Amino acid sequence: DSGVTQTPKHLITATGQRVTLRCSPRSGDLSVYWYQQSLDQGLQFLIQYYNGEERAKGNILERFSAQQFPDLHSELNLSSLELGDSALYFCASSKQYQETQYFGPGTRLLVL
Amino acid sequence: EDQVTQSPEALRLQEGESSSLNCSYTVSGLRGLFWYRQDPGKGPEFLFTLYSAGEEKEKERLKATLTKKESFLHITAPKPEDSATYLCAVQRYNNNDMRFGAGTRLTVKP
């Protein structure tokens, strides 16, 4: 158990809908990262927050957004969902940026 | 652009048959190379970080090594519970994200 928690574990929704994925980092970690893992793309970095501020952006679509709250938990919002958004979404955390990242158990999203 | 290539894609071993997984990378200004283990449907589990060429780290049956162009994950006398996908990732200085390889899927048969 890495200490990173993610909810929900599974999410089934329809195309065009909007969902919110939640992540709580390990105690004391200030940095949160979001990744998407699909069968054909592997593990892709989406976005990073550090102590409430956005620090780095990767291959994140405009339909996706994230934020980190004062209690350091983070949410990833996915809107106008498409079939291709079906994937595992992981959150990771680290004490500072550029330190070892510890991953949560993931949220499996299925868009029908 | 940073590139991380892992080989082989899949590896089947008999229990006790030692082998190595390879991670070749192209990155300017490597800050660290990371190895993770991932079980199906689970999050990646951190194994090692290597920072400079010549560095080695060990944990149980696993040993990771680093050169200027590649890293190896050596598995000595593997057991069925070592079956998993092993991912390597690189991180540059002044860049907060990690670029992952596609992974090596290891199966160890009893």
PDB file of C-alpha atoms in Angstrom:
ATOM      1  CA  ASP A   1       0.000   0.000   0.000  1.00  0.00           C
ATOM      2  CA  SER A   2       1.615   3.241  -1.212  1.00  0.00           C
ATOM      3  CA  GLY A   3      -0.512   5.519   0.982  1.00  0.00           C
ATOM      4  CA  VAL A   4      -2.072   7.246  -2.046  1.00  0.00           C
ATOM      5  CA  THR A   5      -5.830   6.769  -2.252  1.00  0.00           C
ATOM      6  CA  GLN A   6      -8.069   7.167  -5.275  1.00  0.00           C
ATOM      7  CA  THR A   7     -11.826   7.094  -5.652  1.00  0.00           C
ATOM      8  CA  PRO A   8     -13.820   5.658  -7.213  1.00  0.00           C
ATOM      9  CA  LYS A   9     -12.152   2.373  -8.161  1.00  0.00           C
ATOM     10  CA  HIS A  10     -14.406   1.864 -11.139  1.00  0.00           C
ATOM     11  CA  LEU A  11     -16.539   4.254 -13.163  1.00  0.00           C
ATOM     12  CA  ILE A  12     -18.870   3.431 -16.039  1.00  0.00           C
ATOM     13  CA  THR A  13     -20.433   6.291 -17.924  1.00  0.00           C
ATOM     14  CA  ALA A  14     -21.728   7.289 -21.350  1.00  0.00           C
ATOM     15  CA  THR A  15     -20.203   9.359 -24.126  1.00  0.00           C
ATOM     16  CA  GLY A  16     -20.674  13.070 -23.668  1.00  0.00           C
ATOM     17  CA  GLN A  17     -20.826  12.866 -19.888  1.00  0.00           C
ATOM     18  CA  ARG A  18     -18.541  14.446 -17.279  1.00  0.00           C
ATOM     19  CA  VAL A  19     -16.837  12.666 -14.378  1.00  0.00           C
ATOM     20  CA  THR A  20     -14.578  13.622 -11.488  1.00  0.00           C
ATOM     21  CA  LEU A  21     -11.793  11.435 -10.171  1.00  0.00           C
ATOM     22  CA  ARG A  22     -10.393  12.065  -6.724  1.00  0.00           C
ATOM     23  CA  CYS A  23      -6.932  11.524  -5.263  1.00  0.00           C
ATOM     24  CA  SER A  24      -5.546  11.917  -1.744  1.00  0.00           C
ATOM     25  CA  PRO A  25      -1.733  12.004  -1.623  1.00  0.00           C
ATOM     26  CA  ARG A  26       0.467  10.355   0.991  1.00  0.00           C
ATOM     27  CA  SER A  27       0.694  12.210   4.251  1.00  0.00           C
ATOM     28  CA  GLY A  28       3.217  15.034   3.904  1.00  0.00           C
ATOM     29  CA  ASP A  29       3.425  14.923   0.111  1.00  0.00           C
ATOM     30  CA  LEU A  30       2.917  18.277  -1.575  1.00  0.00           C
ATOM     31  CA  SER A  31       3.044  17.219  -5.205  1.00  0.00           C
ATOM     32  CA  VAL A  32       0.336  15.334  -7.083  1.00  0.00           C
ATOM     33  CA  TYR A  33       0.609  13.896 -10.590  1.00  0.00           C
ATOM     34  CA  TRP A  34      -2.066  12.455 -12.870  1.00  0.00           C
ATOM     35  CA  TYR A  35      -1.384   9.742 -15.457  1.00  0.00           C
ATOM     36  CA  GLN A  36      -3.505   7.933 -18.021  1.00  0.00           C
ATOM     37  CA  GLN A  37      -2.788   4.326 -18.942  1.00  0.00           C
ATOM     38  CA  SER A  38      -4.420   2.725 -21.948  1.00  0.00           C
ATOM     39  CA  LEU A  39      -3.513  -0.505 -23.713  1.00  0.00           C
ATOM     40  CA  ASP A  40      -2.127   1.181 -26.809  1.00  0.00           C
ATOM     41  CA  GLN A  41      -0.508   4.257 -25.224  1.00  0.00           C
ATOM     42  CA  GLY A  42       1.124   2.993 -22.063  1.00  0.00           C
ATOM     43  CA  LEU A  43       1.488   5.277 -19.056  1.00  0.00           C
ATOM     44  CA  GLN A  44       1.158   8.925 -20.103  1.00  0.00           C
ATOM     45  CA  PHE A  45       1.740  11.934 -17.879  1.00  0.00           C
ATOM     46  CA  LEU A  46      -1.179  14.371 -17.820  1.00  0.00           C
ATOM     47  CA  ILE A  47      -0.564  17.099 -15.268  1.00  0.00           C
ATOM     48  CA  GLN A  48       1.200  17.941 -12.005  1.00  0.00           C
ATOM     49  CA  TYR A  49       0.241  20.170  -9.086  1.00  0.00           C
ATOM     50  CA  TYR A  50       2.510  21.299  -6.298  1.00  0.00           C
ATOM     51  CA  ASN A  51       1.037  22.778  -3.132  1.00  0.00           C
ATOM     52  CA  GLY A  52      -2.064  23.934  -4.966  1.00  0.00           C
ATOM     53  CA  GLU A  53      -0.417  25.303  -8.092  1.00  0.00           C
ATOM     54  CA  GLU A  54      -0.114  23.768 -11.518  1.00  0.00           C
ATOM     55  CA  ARG A  55       3.561  22.950 -12.188  1.00  0.00           C
ATOM     56  CA  ALA A  56       3.720  20.862 -15.344  1.00  0.00           C
ATOM     57  CA  LYS A  57       1.464  19.803 -18.158  1.00  0.00           C
ATOM     58  CA  GLY A  58       1.830  16.770 -20.354  1.00  0.00           C
ATOM     59  CA  ASN A  59      -0.501  15.227 -22.888  1.00  0.00           C
ATOM     60  CA  ILE A  60      -3.667  16.503 -21.283  1.00  0.00           C
ATOM     61  CA  LEU A  61      -6.657  17.192 -23.514  1.00  0.00           C
ATOM     62  CA  GLU A  62      -8.511  20.505 -23.288  1.00  0.00           C
ATOM     63  CA  ARG A  63     -11.599  18.541 -22.200  1.00  0.00           C
ATOM     64  CA  PHE A  64      -9.688  17.491 -19.083  1.00  0.00           C
ATOM     65  CA  SER A  65      -8.838  19.710 -16.138  1.00  0.00           C
ATOM     66  CA  ALA A  66      -7.504  19.253 -12.651  1.00  0.00           C
ATOM     67  CA  GLN A  67      -7.019  21.119  -9.427  1.00  0.00           C
ATOM     68  CA  GLN A  68      -5.387  20.653  -6.041  1.00  0.00           C
ATOM     69  CA  PHE A  69      -7.202  21.859  -2.983  1.00  0.00           C
ATOM     70  CA  PRO A  70      -5.815  23.457   0.233  1.00  0.00           C
ATOM     71  CA  ASP A  71      -5.923  20.073   1.996  1.00  0.00           C
ATOM     72  CA  LEU A  72      -3.724  18.810  -0.895  1.00  0.00           C
ATOM     73  CA  HIS A  73      -6.204  16.360  -2.335  1.00  0.00           C
ATOM     74  CA  SER A  74      -6.642  16.616  -6.076  1.00  0.00           C
ATOM     75  CA  GLU A  75      -9.437  16.110  -8.558  1.00  0.00           C
ATOM     76  CA  LEU A  76      -9.257  15.316 -12.246  1.00  0.00           C
ATOM     77  CA  ASN A  77     -12.292  16.392 -14.241  1.00  0.00           C
ATOM     78  CA  LEU A  78     -13.001  14.716 -17.562  1.00  0.00           C
ATOM     79  CA  SER A  79     -15.764  16.180 -19.714  1.00  0.00           C
ATOM     80  CA  SER A  80     -17.431  15.484 -23.070  1.00  0.00           C
ATOM     81  CA  LEU A  81     -16.220  11.939 -22.679  1.00  0.00           C
ATOM     82  CA  GLU A  82     -15.412   9.848 -25.716  1.00  0.00           C
ATOM     83  CA  LEU A  83     -14.985   6.109 -26.127  1.00  0.00           C
ATOM     84  CA  GLY A  84     -11.231   6.620 -26.401  1.00  0.00           C
ATOM     85  CA  ASP A  85     -11.063   8.089 -22.915  1.00  0.00           C
ATOM     86  CA  SER A  86     -11.646   4.638 -21.463  1.00  0.00           C
ATOM     87  CA  ALA A  87      -8.483   3.877 -19.532  1.00  0.00           C
ATOM     88  CA  LEU A  88      -6.917   3.524 -16.122  1.00  0.00           C
ATOM     89  CA  TYR A  89      -6.238   6.863 -14.477  1.00  0.00           C
ATOM     90  CA  PHE A  90      -3.523   6.971 -11.840  1.00  0.00           C
ATOM     91  CA  CYS A  91      -2.595   9.568  -9.335  1.00  0.00           C
ATOM     92  CA  ALA A  92       0.891   9.698  -7.857  1.00  0.00           C
ATOM     93  CA  SER A  93       2.396  11.867  -5.152  1.00  0.00           C
ATOM     94  CA  SER A  94       5.816  12.957  -3.971  1.00  0.00           C
ATOM     95  CA  LYS A  95       7.124  15.102  -1.123  1.00  0.00           C
ATOM     96  CA  GLN A  96       8.551  17.756  -3.412  1.00  0.00           C
ATOM     97  CA  TYR A  97       8.602  17.960  -7.166  1.00  0.00           C
ATOM     98  CA  GLN A  98      11.272  15.896  -8.874  1.00  0.00           C
ATOM     99  CA  GLU A  99      11.275  13.272  -6.161  1.00  0.00           C
ATOM    100  CA  THR A 100      10.208   9.634  -6.293  1.00  0.00           C
ATOM    101  CA  GLN A 101       6.538   9.311  -7.180  1.00  0.00           C
ATOM    102  CA  TYR A 102       4.291   6.822  -5.384  1.00  0.00           C
ATOM    103  CA  PHE A 103       1.224   5.677  -7.267  1.00  0.00           C
ATOM    104  CA  GLY A 104      -2.313   5.082  -6.125  1.00  0.00           C
ATOM    105  CA  PRO A 105      -4.416   2.043  -7.079  1.00  0.00           C
ATOM    106  CA  GLY A 106      -6.063   3.848  -9.981  1.00  0.00           C
ATOM    107  CA  THR A 107      -9.558   4.501 -11.273  1.00  0.00           C
ATOM    108  CA  ARG A 108     -10.755   2.361 -14.143  1.00  0.00           C
ATOM    109  CA  LEU A 109     -12.974   4.435 -16.438  1.00  0.00           C
ATOM    110  CA  LEU A 110     -15.190   2.814 -19.018  1.00  0.00           C
ATOM    111  CA  VAL A 111     -17.027   5.065 -21.462  1.00  0.00           C
ATOM    112  CA  LEU A 112     -19.876   3.344 -23.309  1.00  0.00           C
TER     113      LEU A 112
ATOM    114  CA  GLU B   1      12.586  14.286 -27.547  1.00  0.00           C
ATOM    115  CA  ASP B   2      13.063  11.906 -24.632  1.00  0.00           C
ATOM    116  CA  GLN B   3      12.742   8.254 -25.549  1.00  0.00           C
ATOM    117  CA  VAL B   4      12.543   5.165 -23.385  1.00  0.00           C
ATOM    118  CA  THR B   5      12.617   1.719 -24.982  1.00  0.00           C
ATOM    119  CA  GLN B   6      12.215  -1.465 -23.004  1.00  0.00           C
ATOM    120  CA  SER B   7      13.113  -4.935 -24.193  1.00  0.00           C
ATOM    121  CA  PRO B   8      11.989  -7.577 -24.467  1.00  0.00           C
ATOM    122  CA  GLU B   9       8.260  -6.798 -24.578  1.00  0.00           C
ATOM    123  CA  ALA B  10       7.549 -10.109 -22.885  1.00  0.00           C
ATOM    124  CA  LEU B  11       9.738 -12.648 -21.114  1.00  0.00           C
ATOM    125  CA  ARG B  12       8.841 -16.107 -19.901  1.00  0.00           C
ATOM    126  CA  LEU B  13      11.177 -17.771 -17.400  1.00  0.00           C
ATOM    127  CA  GLN B  14      11.193 -20.955 -15.433  1.00  0.00           C
ATOM    128  CA  GLU B  15      11.389 -20.544 -11.689  1.00  0.00           C
ATOM    129  CA  GLY B  16      15.059 -20.122 -10.771  1.00  0.00           C
ATOM    130  CA  GLU B  17      16.112 -19.075 -14.296  1.00  0.00           C
ATOM    131  CA  SER B  18      17.929 -15.745 -13.952  1.00  0.00           C
ATOM    132  CA  SER B  19      17.676 -13.063 -16.642  1.00  0.00           C
ATOM    133  CA  SER B  20      17.848  -9.332 -17.332  1.00  0.00           C
ATOM    134  CA  LEU B  21      15.436  -6.704 -18.588  1.00  0.00           C
ATOM    135  CA  ASN B  22      16.731  -3.764 -20.589  1.00  0.00           C
ATOM    136  CA  CYS B  23      15.754  -0.108 -20.604  1.00  0.00           C
ATOM    137  CA  SER B  24      17.443   2.077 -23.235  1.00  0.00           C
ATOM    138  CA  TYR B  25      16.962   5.797 -22.963  1.00  0.00           C
ATOM    139  CA  THR B  26      17.680   9.015 -24.797  1.00  0.00           C
ATOM    140  CA  VAL B  27      17.304  12.063 -22.626  1.00  0.00           C
ATOM    141  CA  SER B  28      19.205  15.294 -22.239  1.00  0.00           C
ATOM    142  CA  GLY B  29      20.065  16.076 -18.667  1.00  0.00           C
ATOM    143  CA  LEU B  30      19.022  12.872 -16.910  1.00  0.00           C
ATOM    144  CA  ARG B  31      18.073  13.539 -13.318  1.00  0.00           C
ATOM    145  CA  GLY B  32      17.009   9.998 -12.502  1.00  0.00           C
ATOM    146  CA  LEU B  33      15.927   6.662 -13.906  1.00  0.00           C
ATOM    147  CA  PHE B  34      13.150   4.842 -12.084  1.00  0.00           C
ATOM    148  CA  TRP B  35      12.026   1.214 -12.034  1.00  0.00           C
ATOM    149  CA  TYR B  36       8.484   0.244 -11.101  1.00  0.00           C
ATOM    150  CA  ARG B  37       6.655  -3.044 -10.918  1.00  0.00           C
ATOM    151  CA  GLN B  38       2.996  -3.187 -11.974  1.00  0.00           C
ATOM    152  CA  ASP B  39       0.574  -6.019 -11.370  1.00  0.00           C
ATOM    153  CA  PRO B  40      -2.494  -6.255 -13.653  1.00  0.00           C
ATOM    154  CA  GLY B  41      -5.094  -3.612 -12.819  1.00  0.00           C
ATOM    155  CA  LYS B  42      -2.956  -2.143 -10.021  1.00  0.00           C
ATOM    156  CA  GLY B  43      -0.860   0.985  -9.654  1.00  0.00           C
ATOM    157  CA  PRO B  44       2.888   0.918 -10.342  1.00  0.00           C
ATOM    158  CA  GLU B  45       4.919   0.019  -7.271  1.00  0.00           C
ATOM    159  CA  PHE B  46       8.225   1.841  -6.821  1.00  0.00           C
ATOM    160  CA  LEU B  47      11.349  -0.315  -6.876  1.00  0.00           C
ATOM    161  CA  PHE B  48      14.490   1.770  -7.490  1.00  0.00           C
ATOM    162  CA  THR B  49      15.854   5.162  -8.457  1.00  0.00           C
ATOM    163  CA  LEU B  50      19.270   5.416 -10.123  1.00  0.00           C
ATOM    164  CA  TYR B  51      20.950   8.787 -10.522  1.00  0.00           C
ATOM    165  CA  SER B  52      24.348   8.293 -12.133  1.00  0.00           C
ATOM    166  CA  ALA B  53      26.179   5.886 -14.422  1.00  0.00           C
ATOM    167  CA  GLY B  54      27.766   3.039 -12.489  1.00  0.00           C
ATOM    168  CA  GLU B  55      25.191   3.116  -9.728  1.00  0.00           C
ATOM    169  CA  GLU B  56      23.638  -0.175  -8.630  1.00  0.00           C
ATOM    170  CA  LYS B  57      20.773  -0.932  -6.260  1.00  0.00           C
ATOM    171  CA  GLU B  58      19.465  -4.229  -4.953  1.00  0.00           C
ATOM    172  CA  LYS B  59      16.281  -5.463  -3.375  1.00  0.00           C
ATOM    173  CA  GLU B  60      15.719  -9.149  -2.724  1.00  0.00           C
ATOM    174  CA  ARG B  61      16.084 -10.920  -6.086  1.00  0.00           C
ATOM    175  CA  LEU B  62      16.286  -7.686  -8.092  1.00  0.00           C
ATOM    176  CA  LYS B  63      19.320  -5.602  -8.967  1.00  0.00           C
ATOM    177  CA  ALA B  64      19.204  -2.453 -11.079  1.00  0.00           C
ATOM    178  CA  THR B  65      22.205  -0.970 -12.840  1.00  0.00           C
ATOM    179  CA  LEU B  66      22.700   2.193 -14.879  1.00  0.00           C
ATOM    180  CA  THR B  67      25.000   3.248 -17.705  1.00  0.00           C
ATOM    181  CA  LYS B  68      24.932   6.438 -19.748  1.00  0.00           C
ATOM    182  CA  LYS B  69      22.592   4.889 -22.300  1.00  0.00           C
ATOM    183  CA  GLU B  70      20.707   2.083 -20.599  1.00  0.00           C
ATOM    184  CA  SER B  71      19.629   0.422 -17.415  1.00  0.00           C
ATOM    185  CA  PHE B  72      19.296  -3.250 -16.626  1.00  0.00           C
ATOM    186  CA  LEU B  73      17.037  -4.941 -14.135  1.00  0.00           C
ATOM    187  CA  HIS B  74      18.632  -8.259 -13.231  1.00  0.00           C
ATOM    188  CA  ILE B  75      16.383 -10.912 -11.723  1.00  0.00           C
ATOM    189  CA  THR B  76      18.199 -13.679  -9.882  1.00  0.00           C
ATOM    190  CA  ALA B  77      16.468 -17.036  -9.305  1.00  0.00           C
ATOM    191  CA  PRO B  78      12.989 -15.594  -9.929  1.00  0.00           C
ATOM    192  CA  LYS B  79       9.856 -16.984  -8.294  1.00  0.00           C
ATOM    193  CA  PRO B  80       6.304 -17.048  -9.701  1.00  0.00           C
ATOM    194  CA  GLU B  81       5.407 -14.085  -7.490  1.00  0.00           C
ATOM    195  CA  ASP B  82       7.899 -11.977  -9.473  1.00  0.00           C
ATOM    196  CA  SER B  83       5.534 -12.196 -12.449  1.00  0.00           C
ATOM    197  CA  ALA B  84       4.466  -8.638 -13.322  1.00  0.00           C
ATOM    198  CA  THR B  85       5.100  -5.858 -15.804  1.00  0.00           C
ATOM    199  CA  TYR B  86       8.295  -3.950 -15.071  1.00  0.00           C
ATOM    200  CA  LEU B  87       8.326  -0.306 -16.120  1.00  0.00           C
ATOM    201  CA  CYS B  88      11.235   2.069 -16.361  1.00  0.00           C
ATOM    202  CA  ALA B  89      10.924   5.829 -16.537  1.00  0.00           C
ATOM    203  CA  VAL B  90      13.277   8.785 -16.929  1.00  0.00           C
ATOM    204  CA  GLN B  91      13.112  12.249 -15.472  1.00  0.00           C
ATOM    205  CA  ARG B  92      15.076  15.288 -16.646  1.00  0.00           C
ATOM    206  CA  TYR B  93      16.376  18.118 -14.576  1.00  0.00           C
ATOM    207  CA  ASN B  94      13.975  21.078 -14.580  1.00  0.00           C
ATOM    208  CA  ASN B  95      11.164  18.836 -15.776  1.00  0.00           C
ATOM    209  CA  ASN B  96       8.696  17.411 -13.338  1.00  0.00           C
ATOM    210  CA  ASP B  97       7.102  14.665 -15.370  1.00  0.00           C
ATOM    211  CA  MET B  98       8.412  11.171 -15.994  1.00  0.00           C
ATOM    212  CA  ARG B  99       8.497   9.485 -19.388  1.00  0.00           C
ATOM    213  CA  PHE B 100       7.717   5.790 -19.135  1.00  0.00           C
ATOM    214  CA  GLY B 101       8.710   2.906 -21.349  1.00  0.00           C
ATOM    215  CA  ALA B 102       6.100   0.448 -22.569  1.00  0.00           C
ATOM    216  CA  GLY B 103       7.224  -2.141 -20.038  1.00  0.00           C
ATOM    217  CA  THR B 104       8.403  -5.742 -20.013  1.00  0.00           C
ATOM    218  CA  ARG B 105       5.793  -8.314 -19.099  1.00  0.00           C
ATOM    219  CA  LEU B 106       7.539 -11.006 -17.065  1.00  0.00           C
ATOM    220  CA  THR B 107       6.007 -14.435 -16.460  1.00  0.00           C
ATOM    221  CA  VAL B 108       7.762 -16.883 -14.153  1.00  0.00           C
ATOM    222  CA  LYS B 109       6.493 -20.453 -14.367  1.00  0.00           C
ATOM    223  CA  PRO B 110       6.824 -22.858 -11.417  1.00  0.00           C
TER     224      PRO B 110
END
